[in-house]
CSV table of C-alpha atoms in Angstrom, one decimal:
chain,number,residue,atom,x,y,z
A,232,MET,CA,-6.8,-10.3,-13.4
A,233,LEU,CA,-5.8,-7.4,-11.9
A,234,TRP,CA,-5.4,-7.8,-8.0
A,235,LEU,CA,-4.8,-4.8,-6.3
A,236,LEU,CA,-4.2,-4.4,-3.1
A,237,HIS,CA,-6.6,-2.3,-2.1
A,238,SER,CA,-10.1,-3.3,-0.2
A,239,ALA,CA,-13.7,-2.5,-1.1
A,240,ALA,CA,-13.9,-2.8,3.0
A,241,VAL,CA,-11.9,1.0,3.3
A,242,ARG,CA,-14.4,3.3,2.2
A,243,GLN,CA,-13.1,5.5,0.0
A,244,ASP,CA,-14.2,8.1,-2.8
A,245,PRO,CA,-14.0,6.3,-5.7
A,246,GLY,CA,-12.0,9.4,-7.1
A,247,GLY,CA,-9.7,9.2,-4.4
A,248,GLY,CA,-7.9,12.3,-2.9
A,249,ASP,CA,-4.9,13.6,-3.8
A,250,GLY,CA,-4.0,14.8,0.0
A,251,ILE,CA,-0.4,15.0,-0.2
A,252,ASP,CA,2.2,16.0,-3.3
A,253,ARG,CA,4.4,14.2,-5.1
A,254,GLU,CA,7.5,15.9,-3.8
A,255,ALA,CA,5.9,14.7,-0.1
A,256,LEU,CA,5.6,11.3,-0.6
A,257,GLU,CA,9.3,11.2,-2.1
A,258,ARG,CA,10.2,12.1,1.6
A,259,LEU,CA,8.3,10.0,3.3
A,260,LEU,CA,9.4,6.9,1.3
A,261,VAL,CA,13.5,7.6,1.2
A,262,GLY,CA,15.9,5.2,3.6
A,263,LYS,CA,12.9,2.9,5.0
A,264,ASP,CA,13.0,-0.2,3.2
A,265,GLU,CA,13.2,-2.3,-0.1
A,266,ALA,CA,9.2,-2.0,-0.7
A,267,SER,CA,9.3,1.4,0.0
A,268,SER,CA,12.4,2.1,-2.1
A,269,ALA,CA,11.0,0.1,-5.3
A,270,ALA,CA,7.4,2.3,-4.3
A,271,LEU,CA,10.4,5.2,-4.6
A,272,ALA,CA,11.8,4.7,-7.7
A,273,VAL,CA,8.7,3.6,-9.1
A,274,LEU,CA,7.0,7.0,-8.3
A,275,ARG,CA,10.5,9.1,-9.5
A,276,SER,CA,9.8,6.9,-13.1
A,277,GLY,CA,6.3,8.4,-13.7
A,278,GLY,CA,4.4,5.9,-11.4
A,279,SER,CA,0.8,7.6,-10.6
A,280,HIS,CA,0.1,8.2,-6.9
A,281,VAL,CA,-3.1,8.9,-4.6
A,282,VAL,CA,-3.5,9.7,-1.2
A,283,TRP,CA,-7.1,9.4,-0.1
A,284,ASP,CA,-8.5,11.4,2.7
A,285,ARG,CA,-9.8,8.8,4.5
A,286,THR,CA,-8.9,6.3,7.2
A,287,THR,CA,-9.8,3.4,8.7
A,288,SER,CA,-8.0,1.4,11.9
A,289,ALA,CA,-5.2,-0.4,11.4
A,290,GLU,CA,-6.3,-3.4,12.8
A,291,SER,CA,-9.3,-3.8,10.3
A,292,LEU,CA,-6.4,-3.2,8.1
A,293,ALA,CA,-4.1,-6.2,9.7
A,294,HIS,CA,-6.6,-8.5,9.3
A,295,ILE,CA,-7.5,-7.9,5.4
A,296,TYR,CA,-4.1,-7.6,4.6
A,297,GLY,CA,-2.8,-10.6,6.8
A,298,ARG,CA,-5.9,-12.9,4.7
A,299,ARG,CA,-4.0,-11.3,2.0
A,300,LEU,CA,-0.8,-12.8,2.7
A,301,ARG,CA,-2.5,-16.0,3.0
A,302,HIS,CA,-3.1,-16.0,-0.4
A,303,THR,CA,-0.8,-14.5,-2.3
A,304,ARG,CA,1.5,-17.3,-1.1
A,305,TRP,CA,-1.0,-19.9,-1.6
A,306,LYS,CA,-1.6,-18.4,-5.7
A,307,GLY,CA,2.7,-17.4,-5.9
A,308,ILE,CA,2.1,-14.0,-6.4
A,309,GLU,CA,5.2,-11.9,-6.0
A,310,LEU,CA,5.4,-9.4,-3.3
A,311,THR,CA,7.4,-7.7,-1.5
A,312,ASN,CA,7.3,-6.6,2.7
A,313,LEU,CA,3.1,-7.6,3.3
A,314,GLU,CA,4.8,-10.0,5.7
A,315,ARG,CA,6.3,-7.2,7.8
A,316,THR,CA,3.3,-5.1,6.8
A,317,VAL,CA,1.0,-6.9,8.5
A,318,GLU,CA,3.2,-7.0,11.5
A,319,LEU,CA,3.2,-3.3,11.5
A,320,LEU,CA,0.1,-2.2,11.6
A,321,GLY,CA,-1.0,-4.8,13.7
A,322,ARG,CA,1.3,-2.8,16.1
A,323,HIS,CA,0.0,0.6,15.2
A,324,GLN,CA,-2.9,1.7,17.2
A,325,GLN,CA,-4.5,4.6,15.4
A,326,ALA,CA,-6.1,4.7,12.3
A,327,VAL,CA,-4.5,4.5,9.3
A,328,ARG,CA,-4.8,6.0,5.8
A,329,LEU,CA,-4.4,4.3,2.6
A,330,GLY,CA,-1.8,5.9,-0.6
A,331,GLN,CA,-1.6,3.9,-3.0
A,332,ILE,CA,1.6,3.8,-6.5
A,333,THR,CA,1.4,2.3,-9.6
A,334,ALA,CA,4.0,2.0,-12.0
A,335,PRO,CA,3.7,3.4,-15.5
A,336,ASP,CA,3.6,-0.2,-17.1
A,337,ARG,CA,1.1,-1.2,-13.8
A,338,SER,CA,3.2,-4.2,-13.8
A,339,TRP,CA,3.0,-3.3,-10.1
A,340,VAL,CA,1.4,-1.1,-7.2
A,341,TYR,CA,2.5,-0.3,-4.0
A,342,MET,CA,-0.1,0.1,-1.1
A,343,LEU,CA,1.2,2.8,1.3
A,344,PHE,CA,-0.1,2.7,5.1
A,345,LEU,CA,0.4,6.2,6.5
A,346,THR,CA,-0.1,8.2,9.9
A,347,GLU,CA,-3.8,10.1,10.4
A,348,ASP,CA,-2.5,13.0,9.2
A,349,GLY,CA,-0.3,11.9,6.1
A,350,SER,CA,3.1,12.7,8.1
A,351,ARG,CA,4.2,9.9,8.3
A,352,LEU,CA,5.1,6.4,6.6
A,353,ILE,CA,3.8,3.4,8.9
A,354,ALA,CA,4.8,0.4,6.2
A,355,CYS,CA,4.6,0.0,2.6
A,356,THR,CA,3.4,-3.3,0.6
A,357,GLY,CA,3.8,-3.8,-3.2
A,358,VAL,CA,2.3,-6.7,-5.4
A,359,ARG,CA,3.2,-7.7,-9.1
A,360,GLN,CA,-0.1,-7.4,-11.2
A,361,ALA,CA,-1.0,-10.4,-13.2
A,362,HIS,CA,-1.9,-9.2,-16.6
A,363,ASP,CA,-4.6,-11.2,-18.6
A,364,GLY,CA,-4.0,-11.3,-22.3
């Protein structure tokens, strides 16, 4: 079962947007934390990325990802930086733009939480994907 961190409650265009190019995304990820460093390594190794144009409230995302934190802990799913991400989203008072980086082998998916204009990374979290088969 492929469990992505992206929530259906955040309504983006299915095709997404790619409002931030790869090089700009790399600059945002440099020197932040373990999850950001891992996401940067995946991006540099050919991982796919998307940054959606639409935004949602940080409060809503903190609530959604707080539930996901409890779920992943209960299921024993490997993740990185989700607890800190929930904390940072809970403190952020403005709209958040989402991005996603997926490893070439789809083993990890990283969710990026950016400021509304995409100029700053608020938080990054990653989850190991369970593959059926």
